[in-house]
Amino acid sequence: MRWQSQTLDADDGALPGLERAGFVRSVQTPEFEGITFHEVLCKSALNKMPDGGSLPFNWTVNPMRGCSHACRYCFARPSHEYLDLGAGADFDSQIVVKTNVVPILRKELHKRSWRRETVALGTNTDPYQRAEGRYRLMPGIISALAESGTGFSILTKGTLMRRDLPLLTQAARQVPVHLAVSLAMLDPELQRSLEPGTPSPRARLEMIRALADAGFAVNVMVAPVIPLLTDSSSQLDELFGAIAEAGGASVVAFPMHLRGSTRGWFLNWLAEAHPALLRRYRQLYGRGTSVTPEYSAWLRGRIEPLLEKHRLNRERPNEPEVRSAASHPDDRQLALFA
């Protein structure tokens, strides 16, 4: 079945949550085996973050919900439950696409009340996951923001961002544009197990190089650092060295946060892939969502000298980060990442 053959009047078995989200149709294609795209019409594109929060930005745009990157540890998994979809396999394979996000965004950006505050993309699910190659929503989003005089930041694991590099370079001549790449590990075998739908670490390093060569100061999110799997001195030293060699400007690194249904999804994977680590994880996380303060302090002590060694701890004032959103999302934030 090809994209062109999908019909709006097909019996698609829409779920109640999707009906609330402005459901139009569901699409499957051999190009994306095992993945269903649920096309919806959004009523708004700009999402206002809660007042008084710790986030360094007030507005986000999320063209999709769910993510075929399928990262076992993804903090955004519980957001799928607002659509009556599961936070596990559904999050990886049932992707909600806001097909009208560009015209809605343009309309909102042209309102007299819009104050051109910085907009963050990639705070919930990745805007450059594989489906972007089909739907091509990001060029319109980038153009709309730049033409309205609105600065923006993008965080992605997806190497598809290289496709839009000429457009991003042009936008950076009009507004502040800040680009960040997520790269938590170099080991390709571990990456395929933990992040089965993501581009390889080598491909992401090549993208960092391309962005840096185009003049962008690329922030790299070494996040999350996964206890006992990616936190050794040799692993972090090698990773930071590769990032520096690729031209990365700075690194933000912090330990994995396991909230809500993400915790069960990750620990089930751990029990299958690394059962000997379960006991230690119970000690590190207890019944909570964060590692113990002792581990966090130990990890900081390991990371900071390596950042200094590789000159990746440079401060960049006025550049928004997404660290807070990735570390400690609360239920209100997840709901607003719609």
Tab-separated table of C-alpha atoms in Angstrom:
chain	number	residue	atom	x	y	z
A	1	MET	CA	0.000	0.000	0.000
A	2	ARG	CA	1.432	3.336	-1.042
A	3	TRP	CA	0.921	6.764	0.517
A	4	GLN	CA	-1.121	7.947	-2.470
A	5	SER	CA	-3.652	5.136	-2.038
A	6	GLN	CA	-4.696	6.140	1.486
A	7	THR	CA	-8.270	7.410	1.656
A	8	LEU	CA	-9.867	9.655	4.237
A	9	ASP	CA	-13.027	7.534	4.425
A	10	ALA	CA	-11.216	4.262	5.186
A	11	ASP	CA	-12.167	2.257	8.286
A	12	ASP	CA	-9.090	3.094	10.332
A	13	GLY	CA	-10.096	2.065	13.873
A	14	ALA	CA	-9.267	5.454	15.351
A	15	LEU	CA	-8.660	5.487	19.077
A	16	PRO	CA	-10.535	7.840	21.445
A	17	GLY	CA	-7.424	9.859	22.270
A	18	LEU	CA	-6.665	10.422	18.620
A	19	GLU	CA	-10.212	11.557	17.969
A	20	ARG	CA	-9.687	14.216	20.600
A	21	ALA	CA	-6.475	15.219	18.828
A	22	GLY	CA	-8.193	16.060	15.528
A	23	PHE	CA	-7.703	12.684	13.870
A	24	VAL	CA	-7.892	12.542	10.061
A	25	ARG	CA	-6.503	9.169	8.952
A	26	SER	CA	-3.962	6.431	9.649
A	27	VAL	CA	-1.233	5.566	7.145
A	28	GLN	CA	0.981	2.511	6.737
A	29	THR	CA	3.576	1.984	4.029
A	30	PRO	CA	6.305	-0.561	3.240
A	31	GLU	CA	8.837	2.252	3.491
A	32	PHE	CA	8.194	2.311	7.273
A	33	GLU	CA	7.521	-1.320	8.124
A	34	GLY	CA	5.896	-1.788	11.526
A	35	ILE	CA	5.025	1.899	11.934
A	36	THR	CA	1.601	3.518	11.672
A	37	PHE	CA	1.311	7.260	11.128
A	38	HIS	CA	-1.810	8.899	12.515
A	39	GLU	CA	-2.377	12.190	10.720
A	40	VAL	CA	-4.135	14.849	12.780
A	41	LEU	CA	-5.096	18.491	12.343
A	42	CYS	CA	-3.819	20.548	15.246
A	43	LYS	CA	-5.635	23.613	16.550
A	44	SER	CA	-2.416	25.282	17.710
A	45	ALA	CA	1.276	24.882	16.956
A	46	LEU	CA	2.906	27.020	19.642
A	47	ASN	CA	2.836	25.396	23.084
A	48	LYS	CA	3.186	27.680	26.115
A	49	MET	CA	5.220	26.238	28.949
A	50	PRO	CA	3.949	26.515	32.540
A	51	ASP	CA	4.610	29.826	34.251
A	52	GLY	CA	7.198	29.747	36.983
A	53	GLY	CA	8.965	26.654	35.674
A	54	SER	CA	12.715	26.099	35.498
A	55	LEU	CA	12.854	25.766	31.734
A	56	PRO	CA	14.977	28.285	29.809
A	57	PHE	CA	12.326	28.745	27.130
A	58	ASN	CA	8.634	29.592	27.189
A	59	TRP	CA	7.426	28.130	23.893
A	60	THR	CA	7.819	24.863	22.005
A	61	VAL	CA	6.676	23.399	18.689
A	62	ASN	CA	6.267	19.634	18.381
A	63	PRO	CA	5.256	18.537	14.869
A	64	MET	CA	4.945	14.882	15.922
A	65	ARG	CA	4.155	12.762	18.954
A	66	GLY	CA	5.739	9.392	19.508
A	67	CYS	CA	9.162	8.634	18.067
A	68	SER	CA	10.501	5.861	15.865
A	69	HIS	CA	13.964	6.366	17.384
A	70	ALA	CA	12.588	3.970	20.033
A	71	CYS	CA	15.096	4.937	22.743
A	72	ARG	CA	14.476	2.644	25.699
A	73	TYR	CA	15.053	5.473	28.184
A	74	CYS	CA	13.032	8.256	26.496
A	75	PHE	CA	11.506	10.543	29.134
A	76	ALA	CA	8.648	11.530	26.785
A	77	ARG	CA	7.048	8.074	26.692
A	78	PRO	CA	4.297	8.936	29.229
A	79	SER	CA	3.073	11.728	26.918
A	80	HIS	CA	1.624	9.065	24.585
A	81	GLU	CA	-0.800	8.014	27.302
A	82	TYR	CA	-2.667	11.295	26.867
A	83	LEU	CA	-3.788	9.895	23.491
A	84	ASP	CA	-4.889	6.539	24.969
A	85	LEU	CA	-1.803	4.967	23.415
A	86	GLY	CA	0.817	2.919	25.231
A	87	ALA	CA	4.114	4.351	26.433
A	88	GLY	CA	6.045	1.292	25.271
A	89	ALA	CA	5.739	-0.240	21.807
A	90	ASP	CA	2.989	2.235	20.815
A	91	PHE	CA	5.293	5.179	21.479
A	92	ASP	CA	7.827	3.659	19.071
A	93	SER	CA	5.413	2.615	16.326
A	94	GLN	CA	2.247	4.761	16.533
A	95	ILE	CA	3.447	8.178	15.389
A	96	VAL	CA	1.055	11.130	15.472
A	97	VAL	CA	1.817	13.692	12.748
A	98	LYS	CA	0.393	17.218	12.807
A	99	THR	CA	0.073	17.612	9.066
A	100	ASN	CA	-1.190	21.211	9.228
A	101	VAL	CA	1.376	22.443	11.757
A	102	VAL	CA	3.071	24.846	9.297
A	103	PRO	CA	0.024	26.957	8.293
A	104	ILE	CA	-1.197	27.003	11.900
A	105	LEU	CA	2.236	28.136	13.082
A	106	ARG	CA	2.377	30.896	10.464
A	107	LYS	CA	-1.021	32.144	11.584
A	108	GLU	CA	0.031	32.234	15.234
A	109	LEU	CA	3.342	33.948	14.491
A	110	HIS	CA	1.523	36.732	12.640
A	111	LYS	CA	-0.712	37.593	15.576
A	112	ARG	CA	-0.095	41.050	16.973
A	113	SER	CA	0.238	39.506	20.435
A	114	TRP	CA	3.236	37.357	19.451
A	115	ARG	CA	6.360	38.744	21.136
A	116	ARG	CA	8.944	36.749	19.159
A	117	GLU	CA	10.187	34.779	22.141
A	118	THR	CA	12.594	31.922	21.439
A	119	VAL	CA	10.900	28.679	20.386
A	120	ALA	CA	12.410	25.266	21.189
A	121	LEU	CA	12.027	22.199	18.975
A	122	GLY	CA	12.953	18.681	20.032
A	123	THR	CA	11.963	19.133	23.667
A	124	ASN	CA	9.578	16.167	23.610
A	125	THR	CA	9.965	13.937	20.550
A	126	ASP	CA	12.483	14.320	17.771
A	127	PRO	CA	11.399	16.604	14.896
A	128	TYR	CA	13.944	14.902	12.615
A	129	GLN	CA	12.875	11.316	13.152
A	130	ARG	CA	12.493	9.235	9.991
A	131	ALA	CA	8.932	10.370	9.220
A	132	GLU	CA	10.197	13.900	8.585
A	133	GLY	CA	11.721	12.570	5.379
A	134	ARG	CA	8.203	11.906	4.126
A	135	TYR	CA	6.191	14.762	5.662
A	136	ARG	CA	8.834	17.510	5.316
A	137	LEU	CA	7.362	19.690	8.054
A	138	MET	CA	10.618	21.196	9.338
A	139	PRO	CA	11.485	23.383	6.302
A	140	GLY	CA	8.148	25.154	6.661
A	141	ILE	CA	8.570	25.501	10.429
A	142	ILE	CA	12.089	26.930	10.081
A	143	SER	CA	11.005	29.368	7.378
A	144	ALA	CA	7.952	30.502	9.340
A	145	LEU	CA	10.010	31.202	12.466
A	146	ALA	CA	12.787	33.027	10.608
A	147	GLU	CA	10.438	35.124	8.495
A	148	SER	CA	8.549	36.221	11.613
A	149	GLY	CA	11.740	37.285	13.386
A	150	THR	CA	11.520	34.467	15.939
A	151	GLY	CA	14.718	32.803	17.141
A	152	PHE	CA	14.693	29.084	17.776
A	153	SER	CA	16.673	26.077	18.989
A	154	ILE	CA	16.603	22.483	17.737
A	155	LEU	CA	17.701	19.333	19.552
A	156	THR	CA	17.863	16.121	17.523
A	157	LYS	CA	19.373	12.674	17.137
A	158	GLY	CA	18.272	12.661	13.501
A	159	THR	CA	20.871	13.201	10.789
A	160	LEU	CA	18.063	14.363	8.510
A	161	MET	CA	18.780	17.851	9.863
A	162	ARG	CA	21.671	17.976	7.388
A	163	ARG	CA	19.090	18.188	4.598
A	164	ASP	CA	17.973	21.552	5.978
A	165	LEU	CA	21.453	22.955	6.614
A	166	PRO	CA	21.220	25.562	3.806
A	167	LEU	CA	17.875	26.720	5.176
A	168	LEU	CA	19.203	26.811	8.737
A	169	THR	CA	22.229	28.815	7.600
A	170	GLN	CA	19.943	31.301	5.883
A	171	ALA	CA	17.681	31.511	8.945
A	172	ALA	CA	20.703	32.213	11.174
A	173	ARG	CA	21.310	35.400	9.183
A	174	GLN	CA	17.832	36.590	10.248
A	175	VAL	CA	17.368	35.295	13.802
A	176	PRO	CA	19.341	33.498	16.539
A	177	VAL	CA	19.507	29.780	15.691
A	178	HIS	CA	20.947	27.305	18.185
A	179	LEU	CA	21.520	23.664	17.204
A	180	ALA	CA	22.115	20.722	19.520
A	181	VAL	CA	22.767	17.060	18.769
A	182	SER	CA	22.032	14.223	21.170
A	183	LEU	CA	24.785	11.597	21.345
A	184	ALA	CA	24.943	9.500	24.499
A	185	MET	CA	27.357	6.720	23.466
A	186	LEU	CA	29.865	5.622	20.838
A	187	ASP	CA	29.497	1.827	21.122
A	188	PRO	CA	27.418	0.873	18.030
A	189	GLU	CA	26.238	-2.427	19.541
A	190	LEU	CA	24.955	-0.729	22.692
A	191	GLN	CA	23.421	2.043	20.574
A	192	ARG	CA	21.498	-0.496	18.462
A	193	SER	CA	20.170	-2.126	21.624
A	194	LEU	CA	19.251	1.062	23.497
A	195	GLU	CA	18.328	3.329	20.560
A	196	PRO	CA	17.356	0.901	17.780
A	197	GLY	CA	15.781	3.509	15.498
A	198	THR	CA	18.485	6.183	15.667
A	199	PRO	CA	21.289	6.973	13.223
A	200	SER	CA	24.653	5.487	14.184
A	201	PRO	CA	27.003	7.402	16.493
A	202	ARG	CA	29.389	7.845	13.558
A	203	ALA	CA	26.643	9.390	11.421
A	204	ARG	CA	25.799	11.840	14.205
A	205	LEU	CA	29.445	12.810	14.599
A	206	GLU	CA	29.561	13.503	10.872
A	207	MET	CA	26.499	15.730	11.263
A	208	ILE	CA	28.175	17.634	14.108
A	209	ARG	CA	31.124	18.220	11.796
A	210	ALA	CA	28.854	19.461	8.986
A	211	LEU	CA	27.021	21.849	11.326
A	212	ALA	CA	30.270	23.145	12.796
A	213	ASP	CA	31.754	23.640	9.323
A	214	ALA	CA	28.667	25.708	8.462
A	215	GLY	CA	29.477	28.028	11.367
A	216	PHE	CA	27.172	26.738	14.112
A	217	ALA	CA	28.394	26.350	17.703
A	218	VAL	CA	26.964	22.866	18.226
A	219	ASN	CA	25.978	21.854	21.725
A	220	VAL	CA	26.074	18.082	22.240
A	221	MET	CA	23.781	16.446	24.763
A	222	VAL	CA	25.586	13.450	26.233
A	223	ALA	CA	22.334	12.504	27.817
A	224	PRO	CA	21.358	10.473	29.443
A	225	VAL	CA	24.488	8.988	30.946
A	226	ILE	CA	23.298	5.466	31.722
A	227	PRO	CA	24.639	4.073	35.000
A	228	LEU	CA	26.964	1.090	34.640
A	229	LEU	CA	26.574	1.072	30.853
A	230	THR	CA	27.941	4.386	29.545
A	231	ASP	CA	29.525	6.024	32.607
A	232	SER	CA	33.079	4.650	32.706
A	233	SER	CA	35.995	7.057	32.438
A	234	SER	CA	37.198	5.407	29.236
A	235	GLN	CA	33.760	5.606	27.596
A	236	LEU	CA	33.222	9.255	28.475
A	237	ASP	CA	36.785	10.224	27.582
A	238	GLU	CA	36.504	8.570	24.163
A	239	LEU	CA	33.085	10.105	23.518
A	240	PHE	CA	34.116	13.627	24.536
A	241	GLY	CA	37.256	13.320	22.452
A	242	ALA	CA	35.252	12.289	19.382
A	243	ILE	CA	32.826	15.174	19.900
A	244	ALA	CA	35.685	17.675	20.201
A	245	GLU	CA	37.389	16.267	17.114
A	246	ALA	CA	34.116	16.623	15.179
A	247	GLY	CA	33.928	20.300	16.085
A	248	GLY	CA	31.392	20.242	18.903
A	249	ALA	CA	31.462	23.492	20.886
A	250	SER	CA	30.198	22.264	24.240
A	251	VAL	CA	28.685	19.273	26.041
A	252	VAL	CA	25.894	18.933	28.560
A	253	ALA	CA	25.818	15.587	30.382
A	254	PHE	CA	23.613	14.258	33.161
A	255	PRO	CA	22.376	10.874	34.446
A	256	MET	CA	19.312	9.010	33.243
A	257	HIS	CA	15.950	9.970	34.725
A	258	LEU	CA	13.276	7.238	34.854
A	259	ARG	CA	9.805	8.717	35.191
A	260	GLY	CA	6.404	7.025	35.062
A	261	SER	CA	6.041	4.318	32.454
A	262	THR	CA	9.543	4.959	31.110
A	263	ARG	CA	10.918	3.284	34.238
A	264	GLY	CA	9.123	-0.003	33.617
A	265	TRP	CA	9.938	0.009	29.892
A	266	PHE	CA	13.650	0.563	30.531
A	267	LEU	CA	13.915	-1.903	33.422
A	268	ASN	CA	12.186	-4.622	31.404
A	269	TRP	CA	14.828	-4.119	28.715
A	270	LEU	CA	17.577	-4.166	31.346
A	271	ALA	CA	16.261	-7.437	32.787
A	272	GLU	CA	16.570	-9.059	29.366
A	273	ALA	CA	19.794	-7.463	28.170
A	274	HIS	CA	21.767	-7.011	31.420
A	275	PRO	CA	20.022	-8.935	34.242
A	276	ALA	CA	23.101	-8.770	36.484
A	277	LEU	CA	22.632	-4.995	36.774
A	278	LEU	CA	19.084	-5.037	38.164
A	279	ARG	CA	20.143	-5.276	41.794
A	280	ARG	CA	22.487	-2.313	41.456
A	281	TYR	CA	19.760	-0.301	39.720
A	282	ARG	CA	17.414	-0.904	42.623
A	283	GLN	CA	20.097	0.588	44.849
A	284	LEU	CA	20.714	3.553	42.541
A	285	TYR	CA	17.066	4.453	41.880
A	286	GLY	CA	15.143	2.868	44.738
A	287	ARG	CA	11.460	3.528	44.106
A	288	GLY	CA	12.105	6.987	42.702
A	289	THR	CA	12.822	8.490	39.328
A	290	SER	CA	16.335	9.854	39.874
A	291	VAL	CA	19.650	8.326	40.831
A	292	THR	CA	20.922	8.860	44.335
A	293	PRO	CA	22.588	12.201	45.117
A	294	GLU	CA	25.787	10.285	45.784
A	295	TYR	CA	25.844	8.900	42.241
A	296	SER	CA	25.054	12.300	40.730
A	297	ALA	CA	27.950	13.870	42.653
A	298	TRP	CA	30.270	11.006	41.652
A	299	LEU	CA	29.315	11.411	37.987
A	300	ARG	CA	29.877	15.190	38.076
A	301	GLY	CA	33.310	14.561	39.520
A	302	ARG	CA	34.082	12.239	36.630
A	303	ILE	CA	32.639	14.435	33.870
A	304	GLU	CA	33.982	17.868	34.789
A	305	PRO	CA	37.699	17.068	34.344
A	306	LEU	CA	36.955	15.430	31.000
A	307	LEU	CA	35.029	18.489	29.812
A	308	GLU	CA	38.019	20.610	30.774
A	309	LYS	CA	40.428	18.212	29.076
A	310	HIS	CA	38.539	18.344	25.786
A	311	ARG	CA	37.600	22.040	26.094
A	312	LEU	CA	33.881	21.251	25.940
A	313	ASN	CA	32.819	23.268	28.978
A	314	ARG	CA	32.720	26.623	27.242
A	315	GLU	CA	29.924	28.915	28.375
A	316	ARG	CA	27.607	30.285	25.719
A	317	PRO	CA	25.474	33.059	27.273
A	318	ASN	CA	21.900	33.584	26.132
A	319	GLU	CA	21.725	30.202	24.415
A	320	PRO	CA	18.746	28.118	25.539
A	321	GLU	CA	19.348	24.578	26.697
A	322	VAL	CA	16.889	21.715	27.048
A	323	ARG	CA	18.556	20.148	30.040
A	324	SER	CA	15.751	20.866	32.474
A	325	ALA	CA	13.083	19.504	30.188
A	326	ALA	CA	15.001	16.306	29.578
A	327	SER	CA	15.924	15.837	33.219
A	328	HIS	CA	12.734	16.492	35.134
A	329	PRO	CA	9.595	16.744	33.015
A	330	ASP	CA	6.427	16.874	35.062
A	331	ASP	CA	2.932	15.855	34.032
A	332	ARG	CA	1.932	19.421	33.173
A	333	GLN	CA	4.912	19.781	30.885
A	334	LEU	CA	4.190	16.472	29.168
A	335	ALA	CA	0.616	17.544	28.556
A	336	LEU	CA	1.783	20.827	27.082
A	337	PHE	CA	4.200	19.102	24.734
A	338	ALA	CA	1.128	18.221	22.625
